[in-house]
């Protein structure tokens, strides 16, 4: 059974439909990129998958042993969040809260898990540092470590490279690909279609038209070629 199965999903808010009749599946080990124009419903879809927003119609079914509290989430950062006055260790540890509900303390195993994930993200020595003093790329590594404390199965990432310079963006994509090779399923929203077809193995393009399939089929489709040409043209303007 698929890890996530989306059937005839209608998305929207305040009685305004953004997207309807959406169907796709996510299997264990997939690397799915969700792309589309601004306002096409990418973030609304992410919130709906997380259970933060109810669908207007249709269903989302979790299978393959996946529970809702086993989803790691890296949201888009706001200016306020980037200035959050907490230590790196405190933020990473907070990812453990979904594992056992709210508690006033963390277990020894959770503290060890947080340290392991910090080391996994190359920030093992950053525990006492203040989060808001870190660079954008370092902050994203902290948030990835936090998300990994919530799951060993699936990560939902909303524009994880937004605002990063090209070198740090490439490093972040490499980190995410490495996690996928370790067996973690990736669902990522990206505004960068060229990067999506480079790193992901499946593409969900939403908007006035919808495409769901392999990156090879997306590249060879009239639909995919059109958007890739537009993006390439924008890059050279």
Coordinates of C-alpha atoms in Angstrom, one line a residue:
X1 CA 0.0 0.0 0.0
X2 CA 1.2 3.5 -0.7
X3 CA 2.5 5.6 2.1
X4 CA 0.2 8.5 1.1
X5 CA -2.7 8.2 -1.3
X6 CA -4.6 11.4 -2.4
X7 CA -7.9 10.8 -4.1
X8 CA -10.1 13.4 -5.8
X9 CA -8.8 16.1 -3.5
X10 CA -10.3 19.6 -3.6
X11 CA -8.3 22.4 -2.0
X12 CA -9.3 25.9 -1.0
X13 CA -10.2 28.2 1.8
X14 CA -13.1 30.5 2.7
X15 CA -15.3 28.6 0.2
X16 CA -12.8 29.5 -2.6
X17 CA -11.6 26.5 -4.6
X18 CA -8.0 26.6 -5.6
X19 CA -7.5 23.1 -7.0
X20 CA -9.9 20.2 -7.5
X21 CA -9.9 16.5 -8.6
X22 CA -6.2 16.0 -7.5
X23 CA -4.9 12.4 -7.5
X24 CA -1.5 11.2 -6.6
X25 CA 0.4 8.6 -4.5
X26 CA 3.6 8.7 -2.5
X27 CA 5.4 5.4 -1.9
X28 CA 8.2 4.7 0.6
X29 CA 11.5 6.0 -0.7
X30 CA 10.0 8.4 -3.2
X31 CA 11.5 11.9 -3.8
X32 CA 8.5 14.0 -4.9
X33 CA 8.8 17.6 -5.9
X34 CA 5.6 19.8 -6.0
X35 CA 5.9 22.7 -8.4
X36 CA 3.6 25.2 -10.0
X37 CA 2.9 28.9 -10.4
X38 CA 2.5 31.2 -7.5
X39 CA -1.0 30.8 -6.0
X40 CA -1.5 27.4 -7.5
X41 CA -2.0 25.8 -4.1
X42 CA 1.3 24.3 -3.2
X43 CA 1.5 25.5 0.4
X44 CA -2.2 24.8 0.8
X45 CA -1.6 21.2 -0.3
X46 CA 1.3 20.9 2.1
X47 CA -0.9 22.1 5.0
X48 CA -3.6 19.7 4.0
X49 CA -1.2 16.7 4.0
X50 CA -0.1 17.8 7.5
X51 CA -3.6 17.9 8.8
X52 CA -3.4 21.7 9.4
X53 CA -6.2 22.4 7.0
X54 CA -9.1 20.3 6.0
X55 CA -9.7 19.4 2.4
X56 CA -12.9 20.8 0.8
X57 CA -13.5 17.4 -0.8
X58 CA -11.7 14.1 -1.4
X59 CA -9.5 12.1 0.8
X60 CA -5.9 11.6 2.0
X61 CA -5.1 8.0 3.2
X62 CA -2.0 7.1 5.1
X63 CA -0.7 3.6 4.7
X64 CA 2.5 1.5 4.8
X65 CA 2.5 1.9 8.6
X66 CA 2.8 5.7 8.5
X67 CA 1.1 7.6 11.3
X68 CA 0.4 11.4 11.2
X69 CA 2.8 12.0 14.1
X70 CA 5.6 10.4 12.1
X71 CA 5.9 13.2 9.6
X72 CA 8.9 15.6 9.8
X73 CA 8.1 19.1 8.6
X74 CA 10.4 22.0 7.5
X75 CA 8.2 25.1 6.9
X76 CA 9.0 28.2 5.0
X77 CA 10.8 30.6 7.4
X78 CA 9.5 34.0 8.2
X79 CA 11.6 36.9 9.4
X80 CA 10.3 36.4 12.9
X81 CA 11.3 32.8 13.0
X82 CA 14.8 33.5 11.7
X83 CA 15.2 35.8 14.7
X84 CA 14.0 33.2 17.3
X85 CA 16.1 33.6 20.5
X86 CA 16.7 30.0 21.4
X87 CA 19.7 27.7 21.3
X88 CA 20.3 25.3 18.5
X89 CA 19.9 22.3 20.9
X90 CA 16.5 23.6 22.2
X91 CA 15.2 24.0 18.6
X92 CA 16.4 20.6 17.5
X93 CA 15.0 18.9 20.6
X94 CA 11.6 20.4 20.1
X95 CA 11.2 18.1 17.1
X96 CA 10.8 15.2 19.6
X97 CA 7.6 16.6 21.0
X98 CA 5.4 14.9 18.4
X99 CA 6.8 11.5 19.3
X100 CA 5.2 11.3 22.8
X101 CA 3.0 14.4 23.3
X102 CA 3.8 17.4 25.4
X103 CA 6.1 16.8 28.4
X104 CA 8.0 19.2 30.6
X105 CA 11.3 17.3 29.9
X106 CA 13.1 15.3 27.3
X107 CA 14.3 11.8 27.8
X108 CA 18.0 10.7 27.6
X109 CA 17.2 8.9 24.3
X110 CA 15.6 12.0 22.8
X111 CA 18.7 14.1 23.8
X112 CA 20.9 11.5 22.1
X113 CA 18.7 11.5 19.0
X114 CA 18.9 15.3 18.8
X115 CA 22.7 15.2 19.0
X116 CA 22.9 12.5 16.4
X117 CA 20.7 14.5 14.0
X118 CA 22.8 17.6 14.6
X119 CA 25.9 15.7 13.7
X120 CA 24.1 14.2 10.7
X121 CA 23.5 17.8 9.5
X122 CA 27.0 18.9 10.2
X123 CA 26.1 21.1 13.1
X124 CA 27.2 18.8 16.0
X125 CA 29.2 21.5 17.7
X126 CA 26.5 24.2 17.4
X127 CA 24.3 23.1 20.3
X128 CA 24.9 26.1 22.6
X129 CA 24.9 28.7 19.8
X130 CA 21.9 31.0 19.5
X131 CA 19.8 30.2 16.5
X132 CA 19.3 33.8 15.3
X133 CA 23.1 34.3 15.1
X134 CA 23.5 31.6 12.4
X135 CA 23.5 32.1 8.7
X136 CA 20.5 31.1 6.6
X137 CA 22.1 27.8 5.5
X138 CA 23.0 26.9 9.0
X139 CA 19.5 27.7 10.2
X140 CA 18.1 25.4 7.6
X141 CA 20.4 22.6 8.8
X142 CA 19.0 23.2 12.3
X143 CA 15.5 22.9 11.1
X144 CA 16.3 19.7 9.1
X145 CA 17.8 18.2 12.2
X146 CA 14.6 19.2 14.1
X147 CA 12.4 17.6 11.5
X148 CA 14.5 14.4 11.6
X149 CA 13.8 14.2 15.3
X150 CA 10.1 13.7 14.4
X151 CA 10.6 11.0 11.8
X152 CA 12.7 8.3 10.2
X153 CA 10.1 7.8 7.4
X154 CA 9.1 11.0 5.6
X155 CA 10.0 14.7 5.4
X156 CA 7.7 17.5 4.1
X157 CA 9.9 20.4 3.0
X158 CA 8.4 23.8 2.0
X159 CA 10.8 25.8 -0.2
X160 CA 13.9 24.6 1.9
X161 CA 16.3 26.7 -0.3
X162 CA 14.4 29.9 -0.4
X163 CA 16.7 32.9 0.2
X164 CA 19.9 30.9 0.1
X165 CA 22.9 31.7 -2.2
X166 CA 23.7 29.2 -5.0
X167 CA 26.5 27.4 -3.1
X168 CA 24.4 26.9 0.0
X169 CA 21.4 25.9 -2.1
X170 CA 23.4 23.2 -3.8
X171 CA 24.7 21.9 -0.4
X172 CA 21.0 21.8 0.9
X173 CA 19.9 19.8 -2.2
X174 CA 22.8 17.4 -1.7
X175 CA 21.8 16.9 2.0
X176 CA 18.2 16.2 1.1
X177 CA 19.3 13.8 -1.6
X178 CA 21.5 12.0 0.9
X179 CA 18.6 11.6 3.3
X180 CA 16.5 10.2 0.5
X181 CA 19.2 7.6 -0.4
X182 CA 19.2 6.6 3.3
X183 CA 15.5 5.6 2.8
X184 CA 13.6 8.7 3.9
X185 CA 10.7 9.7 1.7
X186 CA 10.9 13.3 0.6
X187 CA 7.9 15.6 -0.4
X188 CA 9.3 19.0 -1.3
X189 CA 7.7 22.2 -2.6
X190 CA 10.1 24.0 -4.9
X191 CA 9.8 27.2 -7.1
X192 CA 12.9 25.9 -9.0
X193 CA 11.6 23.5 -11.6
X194 CA 15.0 22.9 -13.1
X195 CA 16.3 21.8 -9.7
X196 CA 13.2 19.7 -9.2
X197 CA 13.8 17.6 -12.3
X198 CA 17.5 17.3 -11.4
X199 CA 17.1 16.0 -7.9
X200 CA 13.6 14.5 -7.6
X201 CA 12.4 11.2 -9.2
X202 CA 8.7 12.2 -9.4
X203 CA 7.0 15.5 -10.2
X204 CA 3.6 16.9 -9.2
X205 CA 2.9 20.1 -11.1
X206 CA -0.3 21.8 -10.0
X207 CA -2.1 24.8 -11.4
X208 CA -4.5 25.2 -14.4
X209 CA -3.2 21.9 -15.6
X210 CA -1.9 19.1 -13.5
X211 CA 0.9 16.6 -14.1
X212 CA 1.9 13.7 -11.9
X213 CA 4.6 11.2 -13.0
X214 CA 8.3 10.6 -13.3
X215 CA 10.7 13.4 -14.0
X216 CA 11.6 11.8 -17.3
X217 CA 8.0 11.9 -18.4
X218 CA 7.7 15.5 -17.2
X219 CA 10.8 16.5 -19.1
X220 CA 9.5 14.9 -22.3
X221 CA 6.0 16.2 -22.0
X222 CA 4.9 19.3 -23.9
X223 CA 3.7 20.7 -20.5
X224 CA 7.0 20.1 -18.8
X225 CA 9.1 21.4 -21.7
X226 CA 7.1 24.6 -21.8
X227 CA 7.8 25.4 -18.1
X228 CA 11.4 24.4 -18.3
X229 CA 11.9 26.7 -21.3
X230 CA 10.2 29.6 -19.5
X231 CA 12.4 29.1 -16.4
X232 CA 15.5 28.9 -18.6
X233 CA 14.5 32.1 -20.3
X234 CA 13.9 33.8 -17.0
X235 CA 17.4 32.8 -15.8
X236 CA 19.0 34.5 -18.9
X237 CA 17.0 37.7 -18.7

